[in-house]
Tab-separated table of C-alpha atoms in Angstrom:
chain	number	residue	atom	x	y	z
E	1	MET	CA	-29.872	-7.392	28.774
E	2	THR	CA	-26.475	-8.247	29.946
E	3	ALA	CA	-23.493	-10.264	30.142
E	4	ILE	CA	-24.208	-12.889	32.909
E	5	GLN	CA	-28.509	-12.978	31.354
E	6	GLN	CA	-27.016	-14.140	28.903
E	7	ASP	CA	-25.142	-16.890	29.932
E	8	HIS	CA	-27.211	-17.387	32.574
E	9	PRO	CA	-30.476	-17.693	30.958
E	10	PRO	CA	-34.531	-17.358	33.012
E	11	GLU	CA	-35.070	-21.330	32.791
E	12	GLN	CA	-32.400	-21.778	35.040
E	13	PRO	CA	-33.343	-18.942	37.274
E	14	HIS	CA	-31.083	-21.075	40.940
E	15	PRO	CA	-29.245	-19.234	43.248
E	16	SER	CA	-26.118	-21.720	43.036
E	17	GLU	CA	-25.722	-20.271	39.222
E	18	GLN	CA	-26.750	-16.231	39.591
E	19	ALA	CA	-23.592	-17.050	41.503
E	20	GLN	CA	-21.264	-18.705	39.509
E	21	GLY	CA	-22.751	-16.202	37.372
E	22	HIS	CA	-21.704	-13.123	39.466
E	23	GLY	CA	-18.404	-15.074	39.186
E	24	HIS	CA	-18.084	-15.466	35.500
E	25	GLY	CA	-19.105	-11.268	35.591
E	26	HIS	CA	-16.163	-11.018	38.203
E	27	SER	CA	-13.435	-12.922	36.610
E	28	HIS	CA	-14.418	-11.282	33.377
E	29	GLY	CA	-13.649	-7.382	34.361
E	30	HIS	CA	-10.084	-9.686	35.016
E	31	SER	CA	-9.419	-11.229	32.242
E	32	HIS	CA	-7.620	-8.353	29.468
E	33	GLY	CA	-5.806	-8.499	32.221
E	34	HIS	CA	-4.420	-12.036	33.546
E	35	GLY	CA	-7.826	-13.802	33.702
E	36	PRO	CA	-9.443	-16.016	30.718
E	37	ALA	CA	-11.331	-14.577	28.099
E	38	THR	CA	-14.937	-14.694	27.430
E	39	PRO	CA	-15.205	-18.858	25.861
E	40	VAL	CA	-17.309	-19.633	22.560
E	41	SER	CA	-19.027	-22.601	21.363
E	42	ALA	CA	-17.657	-25.121	20.205
E	43	ARG	CA	-18.480	-25.082	16.636
E	44	LEU	CA	-17.017	-22.048	16.201
E	45	ARG	CA	-13.628	-23.714	18.331
E	46	LYS	CA	-13.703	-25.773	15.537
E	47	ILE	CA	-14.157	-23.674	12.982
E	48	ILE	CA	-11.007	-22.027	14.110
E	49	ALA	CA	-9.106	-24.668	14.784
E	50	ALA	CA	-9.617	-26.230	10.883
E	51	VAL	CA	-7.886	-22.743	10.642
E	52	LEU	CA	-4.553	-22.697	12.239
E	53	ILE	CA	-3.734	-26.660	13.023
E	54	PRO	CA	-2.829	-26.947	9.107
E	55	PHE	CA	-0.904	-23.164	9.701
E	56	THR	CA	0.669	-25.210	12.755
E	57	VAL	CA	1.372	-27.727	11.136
E	58	ALA	CA	2.717	-26.067	7.987
E	59	VAL	CA	5.143	-24.379	10.012
E	60	VAL	CA	6.307	-26.566	12.223
E	61	ALA	CA	6.959	-29.111	8.672
E	62	GLY	CA	9.912	-25.188	8.023
E	63	LEU	CA	11.312	-25.142	10.343
E	64	ILE	CA	12.348	-28.853	10.675
E	65	VAL	CA	12.979	-28.764	6.858
E	66	LEU	CA	15.042	-25.253	7.194
E	67	TRP	CA	16.273	-25.824	10.683
E	68	PRO	CA	19.811	-24.822	9.978
E	69	GLY	CA	22.898	-27.904	10.446
E	70	GLY	CA	26.590	-28.189	10.689
E	71	THR	CA	29.261	-25.441	11.304
E	72	PRO	CA	28.187	-22.121	9.455
E	73	ASP	CA	31.132	-21.438	7.522
E	74	HIS	CA	32.742	-19.158	9.227
E	75	LYS	CA	33.326	-21.030	12.266
E	76	ALA	CA	34.924	-24.582	10.305
E	77	HIS	CA	37.210	-22.268	9.234
E	78	GLY	CA	37.763	-20.014	12.014
E	79	ARG	CA	37.193	-16.870	10.249
E	80	SER	CA	34.295	-13.754	9.676
E	81	GLY	CA	35.681	-11.107	7.859
E	82	LEU	CA	34.897	-9.417	11.262
E	83	GLY	CA	36.228	-7.965	14.300
E	84	PHE	CA	33.846	-9.679	16.396
E	85	ASP	CA	35.714	-12.233	16.887
E	86	GLN	CA	38.664	-11.860	18.107
E	87	THR	CA	39.596	-12.931	20.996
E	88	THR	CA	39.254	-10.105	23.751
E	89	VAL	CA	40.033	-9.931	27.599
E	90	ALA	CA	38.600	-7.813	30.562
E	91	GLY	CA	40.845	-3.738	31.242
E	92	ARG	CA	40.600	-0.770	33.397
E	93	VAL	CA	41.879	2.833	32.486
E	94	VAL	CA	44.198	3.416	35.815
E	95	LYS	CA	44.617	7.267	35.775
E	96	VAL	CA	44.248	9.765	31.969
E	97	GLU	CA	47.305	12.607	31.307
E	98	GLU	CA	47.246	15.526	29.317
E	99	VAL	CA	50.594	15.544	26.904
E	100	ASN	CA	51.966	17.234	23.379
E	101	CYS	CA	50.506	15.409	20.798
E	102	ALA	CA	54.419	16.388	19.204
E	103	ASP	CA	56.257	14.943	22.647
E	104	VAL	CA	53.754	11.690	21.176
E	105	ASN	CA	54.228	11.414	17.653
E	106	ALA	CA	50.425	11.718	17.412
E	107	GLN	CA	49.312	12.951	14.489
E	108	PRO	CA	46.118	14.451	14.963
E	109	GLN	CA	43.191	14.154	12.310
E	110	ALA	CA	41.041	17.102	12.712
E	111	PRO	CA	41.082	18.436	9.755
E	112	THR	CA	43.272	22.166	8.715
E	113	GLU	CA	41.499	25.411	7.579
E	114	PRO	CA	43.152	26.637	4.048
E	115	GLY	CA	46.029	27.956	4.066
E	116	GLN	CA	47.035	26.298	6.658
E	117	ASP	CA	47.814	22.364	5.781
E	118	GLY	CA	51.618	23.384	4.674
E	119	ALA	CA	52.384	23.905	8.144
E	120	ALA	CA	51.037	21.086	9.431
E	121	GLN	CA	52.554	18.682	6.766
E	122	ASN	CA	56.039	20.109	6.457
E	123	GLY	CA	56.881	20.710	9.943
E	124	PRO	CA	58.924	16.954	10.827
E	125	PRO	CA	57.173	15.102	13.914
E	126	GLY	CA	58.122	15.775	17.430
E	127	GLN	CA	59.178	19.060	17.018
E	128	GLY	CA	55.833	20.549	18.366
E	129	GLY	CA	58.277	24.064	18.912
E	130	SER	CA	58.010	26.145	15.321
E	131	SER	CA	54.515	24.312	13.551
E	132	GLY	CA	53.408	22.206	15.376
E	133	PRO	CA	50.873	18.753	14.288
E	134	SER	CA	48.835	21.662	13.941
E	135	GLY	CA	49.649	23.414	12.102
E	136	GLN	CA	48.302	26.498	13.741
E	137	GLY	CA	51.674	28.005	13.927
E	138	GLY	CA	53.334	26.916	16.693
E	139	LYS	CA	50.152	26.037	19.740
E	140	LYS	CA	50.905	22.680	20.687
E	141	SER	CA	47.810	19.551	20.029
E	142	VAL	CA	47.068	18.654	23.685
E	143	CYS	CA	46.198	14.732	22.899
E	144	GLU	CA	45.502	12.451	25.967
E	145	LYS	CA	47.693	9.690	27.549
E	146	ALA	CA	45.898	7.218	29.172
E	147	THR	CA	47.325	4.260	30.799
E	148	ILE	CA	44.847	1.338	30.720
E	149	GLU	CA	45.270	-1.723	32.466
E	150	VAL	CA	44.849	-5.717	31.648
E	151	THR	CA	42.210	-7.515	34.704
E	152	SER	CA	42.469	-10.645	33.300
E	153	GLY	CA	43.182	-13.680	31.419
E	154	LYS	CA	47.326	-14.470	31.688
E	155	ASP	CA	48.609	-11.002	31.601
E	156	LYS	CA	46.644	-9.646	34.428
E	157	GLY	CA	47.446	-6.722	35.996
E	158	ARG	CA	50.189	-5.754	32.759
E	159	THR	CA	49.546	-2.143	31.345
E	160	PHE	CA	49.490	-0.457	28.438
E	161	PRO	CA	49.367	3.050	26.832
E	162	GLU	CA	46.580	4.475	25.433
E	163	ILE	CA	46.493	7.634	23.057
E	164	VAL	CA	43.699	10.102	22.413
E	165	GLN	CA	43.601	12.437	19.982
E	166	PRO	CA	42.176	15.560	20.344
E	167	ASN	CA	39.094	15.002	17.865
E	168	ALA	CA	38.318	11.349	19.120
E	169	SER	CA	34.614	11.201	20.156
E	170	ARG	CA	36.095	8.097	22.529
E	171	HIS	CA	37.385	10.030	25.691
E	172	PHE	CA	38.616	8.011	29.265
E	173	SER	CA	38.236	8.849	32.455
E	174	ALA	CA	39.834	7.127	35.145
E	175	GLY	CA	38.380	3.725	36.694
E	176	GLN	CA	35.799	3.201	33.046
E	177	GLU	CA	35.756	-0.636	32.343
E	178	LEU	CA	37.621	-1.552	28.908
E	179	LYS	CA	36.543	-4.699	26.740
E	180	LEU	CA	40.208	-5.157	24.977
E	181	ALA	CA	41.712	-7.895	21.650
E	182	TYR	CA	44.679	-9.624	22.934
E	183	ALA	CA	46.439	-10.936	19.065
E	184	PRO	CA	48.942	-13.504	20.513
E	185	LYS	CA	51.521	-13.307	17.678
E	186	ALA	CA	51.640	-9.617	17.647
E	187	PRO	CA	54.498	-7.603	19.221
E	188	LYS	CA	54.774	-7.993	22.515
E	189	GLU	CA	53.947	-3.523	23.587
E	190	LEU	CA	51.469	-4.652	20.265
E	191	GLN	CA	49.632	-7.495	21.625
E	192	TYR	CA	46.181	-5.528	23.854
E	193	SER	CA	44.220	-2.921	22.224
E	194	VAL	CA	40.681	-1.443	23.278
E	195	SER	CA	38.092	-2.808	21.411
E	196	ASP	CA	35.569	-1.315	22.728
E	197	VAL	CA	34.088	0.083	25.733
E	198	ASP	CA	32.628	-2.274	28.199
E	199	ARG	CA	28.879	-1.458	28.719
E	200	SER	CA	28.188	-4.309	31.089
E	201	MET	CA	26.785	-2.622	34.358
E	202	PRO	CA	24.648	-0.403	32.407
E	203	MET	CA	22.731	-2.789	29.568
E	204	ALA	CA	22.289	-5.079	33.009
E	205	LEU	CA	20.547	-2.806	34.760
E	206	LEU	CA	18.313	-0.997	32.184
E	207	ALA	CA	17.224	-4.805	31.726
E	208	GLY	CA	16.516	-5.677	34.599
E	209	LEU	CA	14.658	-2.364	34.936
E	210	PHE	CA	12.801	-3.281	32.153
E	211	ALA	CA	11.685	-6.496	32.978
E	212	LEU	CA	10.791	-4.689	36.632
E	213	ALA	CA	8.578	-2.460	35.127
E	214	VAL	CA	6.531	-5.121	32.727
E	215	VAL	CA	5.845	-7.312	35.401
E	216	ALA	CA	5.449	-4.460	37.874
E	217	VAL	CA	2.526	-3.986	35.888
E	218	GLY	CA	1.806	-6.627	33.704
E	219	ARG	CA	2.227	-9.385	36.448
E	220	LEU	CA	1.914	-13.239	35.749
E	221	ARG	CA	1.434	-12.154	32.404
E	222	GLY	CA	3.583	-9.548	32.131
E	223	VAL	CA	6.265	-12.716	33.001
E	224	PHE	CA	4.510	-14.697	29.654
E	225	ALA	CA	4.684	-11.664	27.727
E	226	LEU	CA	8.860	-11.800	28.666
E	227	VAL	CA	9.672	-15.139	28.111
E	228	ALA	CA	8.211	-15.362	24.870
E	229	LEU	CA	10.185	-12.032	24.405
E	230	ALA	CA	13.444	-14.388	25.157
E	231	ILE	CA	11.936	-16.799	22.563
E	232	SER	CA	10.999	-14.483	20.234
E	233	PHE	CA	15.217	-13.937	20.319
E	234	GLY	CA	15.738	-17.097	20.855
E	235	VAL	CA	13.527	-18.252	17.179
E	236	LEU	CA	15.733	-15.557	15.718
E	237	THR	CA	19.776	-15.650	16.297
E	238	LEU	CA	18.541	-20.388	16.351
E	239	PHE	CA	16.823	-20.682	13.467
E	240	ILE	CA	16.699	-17.819	11.391
E	241	LEU	CA	20.220	-15.837	11.414
E	242	PRO	CA	21.643	-19.524	10.821
E	243	ALA	CA	19.333	-20.532	7.990
E	244	ILE	CA	20.071	-17.577	5.573
E	245	LEU	CA	23.365	-18.026	6.250
E	246	GLN	CA	23.449	-21.832	5.074
E	247	GLY	CA	22.211	-19.865	2.388
E	248	SER	CA	17.932	-20.783	2.254
E	249	ASN	CA	15.506	-18.423	1.213
E	250	PRO	CA	15.554	-15.296	3.603
E	251	LEU	CA	11.940	-14.867	2.660
E	252	VAL	CA	10.778	-18.545	2.708
E	253	VAL	CA	13.004	-18.318	6.554
E	254	ALA	CA	11.434	-15.182	7.207
E	255	VAL	CA	8.133	-16.369	6.599
E	256	VAL	CA	8.480	-20.024	8.822
E	257	GLY	CA	10.584	-18.038	11.651
E	258	GLY	CA	8.321	-14.631	11.863
E	259	SER	CA	4.809	-17.109	11.979
E	260	ALA	CA	6.378	-18.955	14.849
E	261	ILE	CA	7.313	-16.286	17.219
E	262	MET	CA	3.710	-14.648	16.029
E	263	LEU	CA	2.434	-18.136	17.238
E	264	ILE	CA	4.705	-18.864	20.078
E	265	ALA	CA	4.035	-14.554	21.925
E	266	LEU	CA	0.552	-15.010	21.310
E	267	TYR	CA	-0.644	-17.577	23.010
E	268	MET	CA	1.758	-17.175	25.208
E	269	CYS	CA	1.131	-14.049	26.697
E	270	HIS	CA	-3.142	-13.598	25.618
E	271	GLY	CA	-3.587	-17.611	27.064
E	272	LEU	CA	-5.153	-20.066	23.964
E	273	THR	CA	-8.161	-18.925	23.756
E	274	ALA	CA	-10.715	-17.459	20.667
E	275	ARG	CA	-9.981	-14.039	21.089
E	276	THR	CA	-6.047	-14.419	20.304
E	277	SER	CA	-6.877	-17.107	17.143
E	278	VAL	CA	-9.156	-13.626	16.096
E	279	ALA	CA	-5.641	-11.835	16.132
E	280	VAL	CA	-3.742	-14.687	15.251
E	281	LEU	CA	-5.281	-15.104	11.725
E	282	GLY	CA	-5.470	-11.180	11.392
E	283	THR	CA	-1.819	-11.442	11.284
E	284	LEU	CA	-1.297	-14.414	9.292
E	285	VAL	CA	-3.453	-11.534	6.989
E	286	SER	CA	-1.468	-8.755	7.337
E	287	LEU	CA	1.428	-10.386	7.028
E	288	LEU	CA	0.501	-11.734	3.917
E	289	LEU	CA	-0.587	-9.031	2.568
E	290	ILE	CA	2.977	-7.025	2.530
E	291	GLY	CA	4.447	-9.803	1.749
E	292	VAL	CA	2.967	-9.695	-2.082
E	293	LEU	CA	3.069	-5.784	-2.133
E	294	GLY	CA	6.071	-6.251	-0.860
E	295	SER	CA	7.689	-8.809	-3.639
E	296	LEU	CA	5.849	-6.885	-5.798
E	297	PHE	CA	7.098	-2.923	-5.665
E	298	ILE	CA	10.339	-4.171	-4.860
E	299	GLY	CA	10.640	-5.496	-8.095
E	300	TRP	CA	8.391	-3.038	-9.609
E	301	ALA	CA	11.771	-0.548	-8.373
E	302	SER	CA	14.425	-2.556	-8.748
E	303	LEU	CA	15.553	-2.604	-5.675
E	304	THR	CA	18.490	-4.638	-4.995
E	305	GLY	CA	18.800	-4.925	-1.290
E	306	ASN	CA	23.277	-3.875	-0.962
E	307	THR	CA	22.717	-0.011	-0.218
E	308	ASP	CA	24.495	-0.241	2.956
E	309	ASP	CA	28.567	-0.623	3.968
E	310	GLN	CA	26.886	-3.294	5.522
E	311	THR	CA	24.891	-5.687	3.253
E	312	GLY	CA	28.065	-4.893	1.674
E	313	LEU	CA	30.136	-6.978	3.617
E	314	VAL	CA	27.572	-9.757	3.984
E	315	HIS	CA	26.772	-10.423	0.233
E	316	GLY	CA	30.878	-10.625	-0.564
E	317	LEU	CA	31.712	-12.618	2.545
E	318	TYR	CA	28.276	-14.812	1.525
E	319	PRO	CA	27.541	-14.306	-2.110
E	320	ASN	CA	24.911	-16.997	-1.708
E	321	ILE	CA	22.684	-14.561	0.536
E	322	GLU	CA	19.596	-13.567	-2.374
E	323	ILE	CA	19.696	-10.277	-1.143
E	324	ARG	CA	16.686	-9.022	-2.359
E	325	GLY	CA	14.803	-11.486	-0.597
E	326	LEU	CA	17.352	-10.786	3.208
E	327	LEU	CA	15.093	-7.047	2.023
E	328	LEU	CA	11.795	-8.640	1.984
E	329	ALA	CA	12.656	-10.432	4.418
E	330	GLY	CA	12.893	-7.632	7.235
E	331	VAL	CA	10.072	-6.085	5.977
E	332	ILE	CA	8.763	-8.390	7.358
E	333	ILE	CA	10.356	-9.219	11.121
E	334	GLY	CA	9.638	-5.775	11.570
E	335	SER	CA	6.371	-5.153	10.659
E	336	LEU	CA	5.689	-8.306	12.794
E	337	GLY	CA	5.437	-6.396	16.160
E	338	VAL	CA	3.391	-3.728	14.983
E	339	LEU	CA	0.841	-5.796	14.236
E	340	ASP	CA	0.641	-8.235	17.186
E	341	ASP	CA	0.091	-4.515	19.051
E	342	VAL	CA	-2.375	-3.963	16.619
E	343	THR	CA	-4.745	-7.275	16.009
E	344	VAL	CA	-5.043	-8.110	19.995
E	345	THR	CA	-6.013	-4.691	21.073
E	346	GLN	CA	-8.942	-4.932	18.265
E	347	THR	CA	-9.508	-7.820	18.683
E	348	SER	CA	-9.543	-7.228	22.252
E	349	ALA	CA	-12.009	-4.145	21.613
E	350	VAL	CA	-14.610	-6.574	19.832
E	351	TRP	CA	-14.947	-8.642	22.888
E	352	GLU	CA	-15.290	-5.944	25.400
E	353	LEU	CA	-18.094	-4.090	23.507
E	354	ARG	CA	-19.343	-7.058	22.742
E	355	ASP	CA	-19.704	-8.461	26.129
E	356	ALA	CA	-20.499	-4.282	27.356
E	357	ASP	CA	-24.458	-5.188	25.141
E	358	PRO	CA	-24.229	-8.611	23.805
E	359	THR	CA	-27.963	-7.010	22.429
E	360	THR	CA	-26.327	-4.540	19.668
E	361	SER	CA	-26.000	-5.631	16.406
E	362	ARG	CA	-22.607	-7.025	13.618
E	363	ARG	CA	-22.662	-3.547	11.727
E	364	LYS	CA	-22.918	-1.421	15.448
E	365	LEU	CA	-20.606	-3.412	16.735
E	366	TYR	CA	-17.782	-3.241	14.047
E	367	GLY	CA	-18.494	0.350	13.807
E	368	ALA	CA	-17.687	0.578	17.169
E	369	ALA	CA	-14.611	-1.035	17.085
E	370	MET	CA	-13.230	0.746	13.910
E	371	ARG	CA	-13.425	4.288	15.810
E	372	ILE	CA	-10.843	2.208	18.060
E	373	GLY	CA	-9.111	1.977	15.522
E	374	ARG	CA	-8.965	4.388	12.762
E	375	ASP	CA	-7.184	6.551	16.234
E	376	HIS	CA	-4.998	3.524	16.710
E	377	ILE	CA	-3.863	3.597	13.111
E	378	ALA	CA	-2.765	7.478	13.394
E	379	SER	CA	-0.839	7.116	15.706
E	380	VAL	CA	0.757	2.859	15.392
E	381	VAL	CA	0.999	5.132	10.894
E	382	ASN	CA	3.145	7.687	12.578
E	383	THR	CA	4.999	6.020	15.588
E	384	LEU	CA	6.504	3.341	12.138
E	385	VAL	CA	7.631	6.680	9.466
E	386	LEU	CA	9.083	8.360	13.156
E	387	ALA	CA	11.254	5.379	13.952
E	388	TYR	CA	12.585	3.992	10.669
E	389	ALA	CA	13.908	8.174	9.340
E	390	GLY	CA	15.359	8.274	13.345
E	391	ALA	CA	17.527	5.078	11.461
E	392	SER	CA	17.956	6.489	8.835
E	393	LEU	CA	18.504	10.180	9.967
E	394	PRO	CA	22.431	10.327	9.827
E	395	LEU	CA	21.630	9.997	6.052
E	396	LEU	CA	18.904	12.301	5.893
E	397	LEU	CA	21.610	14.860	7.278
E	398	LEU	CA	23.805	13.636	4.541
E	399	PHE	CA	20.712	14.738	2.125
E	400	SER	CA	20.618	17.753	3.740
E	401	ILE	CA	24.092	19.217	3.795
E	402	ALA	CA	23.993	17.752	0.026
E	403	ASP	CA	21.023	20.642	-0.429
E	404	SER	CA	19.467	18.143	-2.887
E	405	GLY	CA	15.916	18.388	-4.433
E	406	VAL	CA	13.250	16.731	-2.591
E	407	GLY	CA	12.283	14.518	-5.637
E	408	THR	CA	15.990	12.943	-6.161
E	409	VAL	CA	16.758	12.295	-2.278
E	410	ALA	CA	12.982	10.225	-2.702
E	411	THR	CA	14.112	8.417	-6.067
E	412	SER	CA	17.545	7.538	-5.296
E	413	GLU	CA	17.691	3.317	-3.778
E	414	ILE	CA	19.042	4.207	-0.652
E	415	VAL	CA	16.433	6.374	-0.013
E	416	ALA	CA	13.541	4.765	-2.098
E	417	GLU	CA	14.165	0.804	0.003
E	418	GLU	CA	13.374	3.155	2.970
E	419	ILE	CA	9.997	4.262	1.409
E	420	VAL	CA	8.932	1.872	0.539
E	421	ARG	CA	9.780	-0.937	3.080
E	422	THR	CA	7.601	2.416	5.447
E	423	LEU	CA	4.668	2.621	3.083
E	424	VAL	CA	4.420	-0.821	3.066
E	425	GLY	CA	5.159	-1.828	6.417
E	426	SER	CA	1.766	1.028	6.792
E	427	ILE	CA	-0.591	-0.913	4.445
E	428	GLY	CA	-0.390	-3.887	6.137
E	429	LEU	CA	-0.583	-2.000	9.265
E	430	VAL	CA	-4.374	-0.014	8.081
E	431	ALA	CA	-5.298	-2.987	6.214
E	432	SER	CA	-5.137	-5.409	9.265
E	433	VAL	CA	-7.905	-3.152	12.056
E	434	PRO	CA	-10.557	-3.575	9.676
E	435	VAL	CA	-10.044	-7.283	8.980
E	436	THR	CA	-8.914	-8.544	12.312
E	437	THR	CA	-12.450	-6.067	13.439
E	438	ALA	CA	-14.131	-8.041	10.726
E	439	LEU	CA	-13.093	-11.234	12.165
E	440	ALA	CA	-14.059	-10.928	15.800
E	441	VAL	CA	-16.722	-9.533	14.998
E	442	LEU	CA	-18.164	-12.092	12.697
E	443	VAL	CA	-16.830	-14.585	16.001
E	444	VAL	CA	-18.302	-12.534	18.608
E	445	SER	CA	-21.421	-12.068	16.471
E	446	ALA	CA	-22.083	-15.640	15.754
E	447	ASP	CA	-21.445	-16.910	19.179
E	448	ARG	CA	-24.831	-17.328	21.011
E	449	THR	CA	-26.029	-20.348	21.944
E	450	PRO	CA	-29.714	-21.689	21.508
E	451	ALA	CA	-30.761	-20.709	26.002
E	452	ALA	CA	-29.368	-18.204	25.392
E	453	ASP	CA	-31.117	-16.197	21.728
E	454	GLY	CA	-34.491	-17.828	23.708
E	455	GLY	CA	-34.223	-16.094	26.281
E	456	ALA	CA	-33.151	-12.663	24.267
E	457	LYS	CA	-36.516	-13.132	21.872
E	458	ARG	CA	-38.824	-14.006	25.334
E	459	VAL	CA	-37.782	-10.954	26.856
E	460	ALA	CA	-37.668	-8.452	23.670
E	461	ASP	CA	-41.957	-10.815	22.790
E	462	ALA	CA	-43.131	-9.434	25.969
E	463	GLY	CA	-41.855	-5.967	25.047
E	464	GLY	CA	-39.631	-5.556	28.371
E	465	ALA	CA	-42.166	-6.128	30.512
E	466	GLN	CA	-41.470	-9.100	32.380
E	467	ALA	CA	-38.096	-8.843	34.219
E	468	PRO	CA	-35.121	-12.406	34.086
E	469	PRO	CA	-35.491	-13.940	37.443
E	470	ALA	CA	-31.536	-12.019	37.664
E	471	ALA	CA	-33.120	-8.319	37.447
E	472	GLN	CA	-36.043	-9.821	40.436
E	473	ALA	CA	-33.455	-11.898	42.927
E	474	PRO	CA	-33.200	-9.780	45.910
E	475	GLN	CA	-30.693	-7.783	46.364
E	476	PRO	CA	-29.041	-7.987	50.155
E	477	ALA	CA	-26.738	-5.925	48.912
E	478	ARG	CA	-27.758	-2.355	47.910
E	479	THR	CA	-30.197	-2.973	51.416
E	480	GLY	CA	-28.817	0.024	54.119
E	481	ARG	CA	-30.073	1.553	56.625
E	482	GLY	CA	-31.387	4.107	53.955
E	483	GLY	CA	-33.446	0.791	52.955
E	484	ARG	CA	-33.719	-0.272	57.216
E	485	GLY	CA	-35.800	2.898	57.534
E	486	ARG	CA	-38.559	3.392	54.902
E	487	ARG	CA	-39.670	0.027	56.099
E	488	ARG	CA	-40.179	1.425	59.278
E	489	ARG	CA	-41.664	4.032	58.037
E	490	ALA	CA	-43.816	1.945	55.969
E	491	LYS	CA	-45.294	0.213	58.555
E	492	GLY	CA	-45.607	2.610	60.650
E	493	ARG	CA	-48.160	4.375	57.952
C-alpha cells in the first residue's frame, strides 16, 4: 500500500480525489525542504499539545520573572574593569619604515640567548653601535615605525608614530585600517594609540557569504534559519548574559534561555508541526539528562569553574556570580545547537521512512531509523570532541611541552573541566538518538485514520488479489507511442 492509497482509501475512488492524492504526494516530496510535514490526527495533536503548552508557558513565565531590569552595575558606575568600553576612533596606516630600535629608544622584548643577556642589559639605550639593545655584539635591531592617521572624530587628519618591535605578533602595512583608543586626559602626544585592527570589512563579507549560501541552498527555509539565528543571538545578549550579571542563578537562566532558543529556532525553521514537536520533546529530554549528569559530575569531581583568566576576572568584578553554575550553564548552551541537529534529523528520518512504506511495523521502523542515527552519533561525537580540543589547543601544547603524564594532565582541573564538558554533552547527544527515534515511531505508528486502517485490512484479507482503485485507474501518463502501437497490433490480429 502506498502513501497515496493510505491517504485516499478505496471508499473514495472519485477522480478528483485521486488528483488530490497526487498533489499530496508531490507536496510531501518537498516537505523536508519547504513544504508542510505530514499531518497527524487530532488526538495526537492534543496529546503533544498537553505536554508542550505547559512547558512553553513555563518558559515564558521564566523569561518574565528573570528578565533583567535596570542598568547593569558596570554601566551605572561608568566602568567595566576592562578595556572594551573605551572611546575609539577610526585610523589608517599612512606609511611604514624601518628604523634602528636604539634610535627610537625601543627595547626588544625577545628573550636573549644564554651568555648574551649581560650586554643587552648593560648597554645604555641610544648607543646602538657597540652592544645594541639585542645584545648580539654590535648588530642593530630593526624596528618598524608606522605613521598612523586619525580618520574620524574631532582630531581627524592628526598623525602619530607607532613603534613595532621586531618580535611583535602584529605588524602594520600601508593603507591598513585600524581602531584607535582615545584618552582625552592623557598628554597630547599620548592621547591616541592603536587598539586593534579594523576587521569590519572581512567580517561583513564573510557574514554576507554565509547568508548567501544559506539562502541559496535553503531558500525560504534558509531565510527562516537566519531569522532564528538573529533571535537566538538576541536572547543570548539581551536575556542570558544580563540576567547572569544581575545575580540570577546561571543554571536557571541557561535552562530558560536555552529552552526559549530551542522553541523559537525549531518551530521557525521547521514549522509548527507534529514532527517539529517530537524533535522539541527529544531535545528537552536530552537537555534534562545533560543537566542532571553535568550537575552530578561537576560536583563529584570538585570542579570550581574558575580555571582561566576570563572566568577569574568575571568573578573578581562580580563576586555574586556562581561560577560553578556558570560552568554548567555553558555545558547546556553549548550542547543545545548540536542537539537540535540530531533530534530534527532523527524525526525527519522516521517520518520519511514511514511515508516510504506505511505498512512497516514499529520494530522495523525503529531499527531502520536507528541505523541512520548510529552513523549520526559517530560523526557528531567526533565533531564535538574535536571542537573542544581545537578550542583548547594552546593548553594541550603547553602540557605537551611540559611532558606531563596522561593521568596528571587528564585529572588537572583545567583539563578535567573540558573532559567533563565533552563527555556529558556527548552522553546527551547519544541518548537523544534512541529517545527521539522512539518518540517519533510512537507518533507515526499511532497515527492511522479508521478509513486507512479499514482499507489496509481489506487488502490484507483479499491477499492482494483486488487492487485499490488508484491502481486500477487508467494511467494516461504511461500510454505513449509504444502503447498505441500495441493496440494497433492487437487490432490487426
